Amino acid sequence: MKNFIAISFLIFIYGCGYTSVLKDQKMQDFMINIKNMQGDSQTNQFMNNQLKLASNPSSTKYFDIEIKSKYNKEIITKNSAGVATDYKINIDLEFTVLSKNNLKKIYRESFNIKNNSKNFENLNYEKEIKKNFASSTKDKFILYLISINDN
């Protein structure tokens, strides 16, 4: 019975014309030139790496962009000893598309995290948050570039 349900579901998905929004994203034919980066260096480096992977260096279409990032970590709660137990991380990425009359696009995300007693683990977790944010923001920004490129 489980196999029947799984096969029925696959046939339904195949038959309804479902395609992923990001399916053709890697097939986009444009180059992203980062002219300037300001702000949090680690976030900028992750974003730079993501955009390089999404670019086609042999393309004749290009976007010149600037990136400004902002990373902020604030204490939400403290225990009775005054030690921080919970943090809120805010990450902002502002893209300016210079080659399209300085169009601006801003992406913001907030994350609440618990303080771990091991500082090394906290730093690694924050690094992973930045990597994941850069990856998801790259996907959104590429879709934005596709939409303004079509206009």
Backbone as a ProteinNet text record, in pm:
[ID]
protein_1_A
[PRIMARY]
MKNFIAISFLIFIYGCGYTSVLKDQKMQDFMINIKNMQGDSQTNQFMNNQLKLASNPSSTKYFDIEIKSKYNKEIITKNSAGVATDYKINIDLEFTVLSKNNLKKIYRESFNIKNNSKNFENLNYEKEIKKNFASSTKDKFILYLISINDN
[TERTIARY]
82.4	0	87.2	197.6	286.3	347.2	384.6	441.8	339.9	214	108.7	92.7	93.9	80.2	199.8	319.4	439.5	438.7	402	398.5	289.4	173.1	64.8	108.5	178	226.3	325.6	418.3	516.3	449.6	350.2	278.4	204	143.9	72.7	168.3	280.6	378.3	430	459.3	510.4	403.1	280.2	172.1	120.2	139.2	82.2	169.8	286.2	373.2	456.6	473.4	553.1	698.5	755	898.3	946.3	1064.5	1122.3	1149.9	1126	1152.6	1301.7	1385.6	1529.7	1594.5	1512.7	1566.5	1664.7	1627.4	1709.4	1803.2	1814.3	1897.2	2042.5	2097.2	2236.9	2259.6	2152.1	2163.7	2159	2151.1	2143.2	2274.1	2260.7	2377.4	2412.2	2470.8	2521.8	2636.5	2714.1	2831	2800.2	2839.1	2821.4	2959	2978.2	3104	3083.4	3154.1	3143.7	3247.9	3199.5	3288.7	3336.8	3252.9	3288.6	3213.4	3280.7	3217.8	3251.8	3150.6	3170.7	3098	3145.4	3076.8	3149.3	3072.1	3124.9	3203.9	3332.3	3420	3385.4	3347.5	3315.8	3188	3086.1	2961.6	2988.4	3068.6	3102.8	3176.9	3268.2	3344.4	3253.1	3162	3066.7	2978.8	2933.9	2849.4	2927.3	3051.7	3137.6	3155	3180.9	3197.3	3069.8	2956.6	2829	2800.7	2827.4	2799.7	2896.1	3019.7	3114.1	3065.2	3011	2959	2837.7	2760.6	2639.9	2668.3	2788.4	2823.2	2875.7	2853.6	2909.2	3016.8	3143.7	3251.2	3259.8	3204.1	3213.1	3092.2	3003.2	2882.4	2911.1	2828.9	2840.5	2749.8	2651.9	2565.1	2631.2	2623.6	2686.8	2610.1	2630.7	2577.7	2694.2	2712.2	2809.5	2734.3	2784.4	2713.5	2808.1	2748.5	2815.8	2740.1	2813.5	2752.1	2789.9	2688.5	2710.3	2645.9	2723.7	2669.3	2678	2587.3	2586.9	2554.5	2636.5	2619.1	2613.6	2509.8	2492.1	2449.2	2513.7	2480.1	2447.1	2324.7	2283.6	2233.7	2252.4	2210	2059.9	1990	1845.9	1818.4	1878.8	1855.6	1986.7	1987.9	2101.3	2049.6	2138.3	2099.8	2122.1	2100.2	2111.2	2254.5	2352.5	2492.3	2534.1	2443.2	2474.4	2540.2	2541.1	2600.1	2491.5	2525	2428.8	2390.7	2260.1	2212.8	2152.1	2096.1	2035.6	2082.3	2105	2148	2052.8	2050.9	1979.4	2082.2	2089	2181.5	2101.1	2142.8	2080.3	2183	2143.2	2230.7	2153.7	2215.5	2158	2255.2	2202.4	2282.2	2210.6	2280.9	2226	2305.7	2234.6	2295.6	2255.6	2353.2	2326.3	2370.4	2275.2	2305.1	2343.3	2473.4	2524.8	2489.8	2488.3	2463.2	2315.2	2229.6	2086	2040.7	2107	2071.6	2066.4	2162.3	2177.2	2053.4	1992.6	1880.8	1931.2	1854.1	1893.9	1798.2	1854.6	1776.3	1836.7	1752.4	1799.3	1736.5	1820.1	1776.2	1815.7	1719.4	1743.6	1696.9	1769.1	1731.8	1774.1	1693.2	1725	1720.8	1812.7	1821.7	1838.6	1763.5	1781.3	1859.8	1965.8	2047.6	2071.9	2091.5	2126.2	2278	2324.4	2467.2	2514.2	2617.3	2680.1	2798	2828.6	2938.9	3074.2	3079.2	3203.8	3205.9	3296.6	3305.5	3333.9	3417.1	3452.3	3328.3	3240.1	3117	3024.5	3018.8	2938.2	2987	3118.4	3173.8	3148.2	3160.8	3132.2	2985.4	2897.5	2754.5	2721	2779	2757.2	2810.4	2924.1	2981.3	2886.6	2827.9	2732	2607.3	2562.9	2447.8	2479.4	2598.3	2637.8	2645.7	2701.6	2710.9	2572.7	2484	2348.7	2273.1	2292.3	2227.2	2278.9	2409.4	2467	2412.6	2399.7	2348.9	2203.1	2119.2	1977.6	1959.6	2039.2	2030.4	2076.5	2178.4	2223.4	2110.5	2037.3	1925	1820.7	1786.1	1687.3	1739.1	1866.6	1923.3	1934.4	1967.8	1974.3	1836.5	1733.3	1596.4	1562.1	1607.6	1585.8	1657.7	1783.5	1857.9	1790.5	1738	1666.1	1543.9	1472.3	1351.4	1383.9	1492.3	1523.4	1593.1	1653.3	1717.2	1612.5	1497.5	1391.2	1317.3	1326	1254	1330.2
-119.5	0	126.6	123.4	239.5	266.6	160.6	177.6	238	196.1	249.4	399.2	441.7	584.3	662.5	610	678.1	689	582.3	585	679.5	679	770.9	915.7	943.2	1079	1121.9	1035.7	1067.9	1091.1	1008.7	1027.4	1160.1	1194.2	1320.8	1438.7	1435.5	1544.4	1555.2	1443.1	1444.2	1493.6	1452.8	1486.9	1628.5	1691.6	1824.5	1936	1902.1	2003.9	2078.3	2022.9	2086.3	2096.8	2216.5	2235.6	2327.9	2305	2386.5	2527.3	2625.4	2764.6	2784	2714.4	2732.1	2634.2	2554.9	2450.6	2504.9	2612.1	2666.2	2776.2	2793.8	2902	2887.9	2767.1	2748.2	2766.8	2765.9	2779.6	2926.4	3018.1	3158.6	3203.6	3282.7	3323.7	3468.8	3492.8	3625.2	3616	3721.3	3732.5	3836.5	3807.8	3903	3954.8	4085	4150.9	4227.5	4187.4	4257.3	4368.4	4491.4	4607	4653.4	4635.1	4684.6	4603.9	4578.1	4509.1	4583.6	4606.1	4674.4	4597.9	4609.2	4550.2	4430	4331.9	4212.6	4129.1	4112.3	4046.4	3899.8	3829.8	3687.4	3668	3745.4	3738.8	3775.8	3878.9	3920.3	3810.5	3742.7	3635.8	3520.5	3481.9	3376.2	3416.6	3541.6	3589.6	3595.2	3639.8	3645	3505.8	3406.5	3269	3217.1	3244.7	3198.6	3261.9	3391.7	3460	3418.2	3386.4	3335.1	3203.1	3117.3	2988.7	3005.9	3111.3	3133.7	3208.3	3260.6	3340	3253.4	3302.9	3240.5	3334.7	3303.9	3397	3423	3334.9	3353.6	3426.7	3473.9	3540.8	3683.2	3729.4	3868	3960	3904.1	3982	3987	4102.3	4114.1	4210.3	4194.5	4284.6	4329.4	4460.2	4516.1	4546.6	4493.1	4512.8	4556.6	4617.3	4648.2	4576.3	4533.1	4461.5	4530.9	4556	4606.9	4507.7	4460.9	4366.1	4425	4379.8	4424.2	4303.5	4280.6	4168.7	4224.2	4186	4237	4122.3	4112	4009.1	4080.1	4058.8	4125.3	4023.1	4057	3969.9	3987.7	3874	3878.6	3855.2	3748.8	3717.2	3681.8	3706	3669.8	3586.1	3502.8	3425.4	3509.4	3451.1	3525.6	3571.4	3505.2	3544.5	3654.2	3692.2	3797.5	3746.9	3614.2	3555.1	3543.4	3585	3579.6	3434.6	3409.7	3274.5	3265.9	3374.3	3377.3	3501.5	3482.4	3591.7	3604.3	3721.5	3744.8	3793.6	3723.5	3760.6	3822.8	3940.6	4009.6	4021.5	3979.1	3990.7	4064.3	4168.6	4244.6	4239.1	4219.5	4228.2	4323.6	4426.5	4522.7	4513.2	4485.2	4477.8	4600.9	4662.2	4771.6	4725.1	4722.2	4680	4804.7	4826.4	4947.5	4953	4838.5	4835.5	4852.7	4863.8	4886.8	5009	5120	5247.4	5240.7	5171.7	5163.9	5109.5	5007.5	4941.7	4878	4890.9	4835.5	4724.4	4621.6	4510	4473.5	4465.9	4438.4	4307.9	4226	4101	4105.1	4073.4	4075.3	3944	3902.9	3780.7	3794.3	3738.4	3736.3	3592.9	3559.9	3426	3437.9	3358.8	3350.6	3224	3238.2	3121.7	3118.6	2998.9	2979.3	2979.9	3035.7	3040.4	2902.1	2854.8	2729.1	2762.2	2674.5	2702.1	2700.9	2639.6	2632.5	2741.3	2835.5	2948.4	2904.5	2802.7	2753.2	2704.6	2632.6	2583.9	2699.1	2801.3	2919.6	2986.5	3003.1	3067.2	2985.3	2853.3	2767.1	2773.2	2779	2787.3	2919.3	3028	3157.7	3157.6	3092.9	3081.7	3004.8	2897.5	2819.1	2900.7	2980.9	3067.4	3164	3222.6	3315.1	3244.6	3123.7	3046.8	3017.3	2969.4	2936.3	3059.7	3170.6	3295	3339.6	3328.8	3367.2	3278.8	3151.8	3059.7	3089.7	3106.4	3133.7	3272.2	3368.3	3502.9	3503.3	3423.7	3412.6	3365.3	3264.5	3213.9	3322.8	3396.1	3503.6	3615.1	3649.1	3758	3719.6	3595.3	3549.8	3559.8	3519.6	3533	3679.5	3766.6	3909.8	3958.5	3916.1	3955.8	3904.9	3784.1	3729.6	3816.5	3856.7	3936.7	4074.9	4137.6	4270.5	4258.2	4143.6	4121.3	4101.2	4043	4018.8	4145.8	4247.7	4373.3	4462.7
0	0	0	75.5	80.2	-56.6	-127.1	-261.7	-357	-344.5	-431	-408.7	-283.2	-251.2	-304.6	-287.5	-335.5	-487.9	-556.5	-703.2	-751.1	-684.6	-721.5	-704.9	-597.2	-572.8	-681.1	-715.9	-820.4	-955	-987.8	-1114.7	-1113.7	-1000.4	-989.6	-1008	-941	-952	-1095.9	-1156.3	-1293.8	-1390.6	-1368.6	-1460.5	-1447.1	-1334.4	-1314.7	-1371.2	-1421.7	-1480.2	-1378.6	-1260.6	-1155.5	-1198.6	-1184.9	-1202.2	-1091.6	-1046.8	-940.4	-991.7	-907.7	-944	-970.3	-895.6	-906.4	-1004.8	-1075.5	-1162.2	-1266.8	-1333	-1440.4	-1394	-1263.8	-1211.3	-1253	-1251.6	-1287.7	-1436.7	-1513.6	-1657.7	-1700.5	-1606.2	-1641.4	-1703.1	-1805.1	-1881.4	-1850.8	-1734.4	-1702.8	-1604.2	-1602.8	-1515.5	-1408.7	-1285	-1175.4	-1136.3	-1156.2	-1120.3	-989.3	-886.4	-758.5	-758.7	-760.1	-767.2	-630.6	-528	-395.8	-290.3	-178	-65.4	62.6	145.4	272.8	382.1	503.2	616.7	673.1	717.8	782.8	681.6	705.4	607.6	587	691.3	677.2	594.8	623.1	545.6	400.3	378.3	242.2	167.6	233.9	169.3	129.2	217.8	184.2	66.2	65	-44.5	-174.9	-168.5	-286.3	-347.1	-262.8	-310.9	-376.1	-315.3	-370	-506.6	-518.7	-645.2	-755.6	-719.6	-819	-876.6	-791.2	-837.7	-929.9	-908.2	-987.9	-1117.7	-1133.8	-1252.2	-1365.6	-1485.5	-1604.8	-1658.8	-1639.1	-1678.8	-1828.9	-1910.4	-2055.5	-2112	-2027.5	-2073.4	-2120.4	-2212.9	-2258.8	-2178	-2108.3	-2020.3	-1882.7	-1821.1	-1689.9	-1600.7	-1472	-1370.7	-1284	-1272.4	-1178.5	-1049.5	-937.9	-812	-701	-600.4	-474.5	-363.9	-262.7	-151.4	-20.8	61.2	196.6	292.3	386.7	484.1	623.6	707.1	845.9	932	1031.8	1124.1	1264.9	1337.6	1472.8	1563.8	1679.1	1778.2	1908.1	1955.4	2079	2180.7	2305.4	2414.4	2436.5	2441.8	2468.5	2616.4	2671.7	2813.4	2882.4	3012.3	3097	3213.2	3266.2	3385.4	3510.8	3626.6	3753.2	3780.3	3721	3739.3	3642	3553.7	3457.8	3330.6	3309.8	3189.6	3082.2	2962.6	2852.6	2823.1	2810.1	2778.8	2639.2	2591.2	2457.8	2383.1	2253.1	2165.8	2048.5	1991.4	1866.2	1764.7	1652.2	1545.2	1432.1	1389.3	1276	1164.8	1044.9	928.8	819.2	764.8	652.9	536.3	417.4	294.6	200.6	159.1	64.4	-65.2	-172.8	-305.4	-383.7	-450	-541.4	-680	-772.9	-909.8	-988.1	-1001.9	-1065.4	-1213.7	-1278.5	-1422.3	-1456.8	-1358.4	-1379.5	-1300.5	-1320.3	-1256.8	-1104.8	-1045.7	-900.1	-828.4	-884.2	-816.5	-687.7	-580.8	-451.7	-411.7	-350.3	-296.6	-162.3	-60.4	75.6	125.4	187.8	248.4	395.6	483.2	627.7	688	788.8	859.7	1005.1	1094.3	1237	1286.7	1374.8	1431	1581.9	1655.5	1800.8	1830.4	1909.3	1943.1	2093.6	2143	2283.9	2297.4	2406.9	2433.8	2477.8	2414	2450.9	2541.6	2632.1	2724.4	2653.3	2535.5	2460.1	2352.8	2367.4	2277.4	2133.9	2116.7	1983.2	1909	1979.1	1917.1	1880.2	1964.1	1932.6	1804.5	1793.4	1674.6	1549.4	1559.3	1444.5	1404.4	1503.2	1474.6	1405.4	1452.2	1388.9	1245.4	1224.9	1090.5	998.1	1048	968	935.7	1030	1005.9	892.1	893.4	787	651.9	649.8	524.7	468.3	553.9	509	462.1	532.2	491.4	355.3	334	204.5	92.4	118.2	17.3	-19	81.4	53	-8.6	33.8	-22.5	-167.6	-199	-337.7	-427.5	-383.7	-462.7	-487.5	-383	-396.3	-486.1	-470.4	-549.5	-697.7	-726.9	-865.7	-929.9	-857.8	-909.9	-934.7	-846.9	-866.2	-991.9	-1010.1	-1130.5	-1257.5	-1252.2	-1368.1	-1399.6	-1295.3	-1318.1	-1375.4	-1330.9	-1387	-1522.1	-1548.5	-1678.1	-1786.5	-1750	-1846.1	-1882.6	-1798.3	-1825.4	-1917.4
[MASK]
+++++++++++++++++++++++++++++++++++++++++++++++++++++++++++++++++++++++++++++++++++++++++++++++++++++++++++++++++++++++++++++++++++++++++++++++++++++++

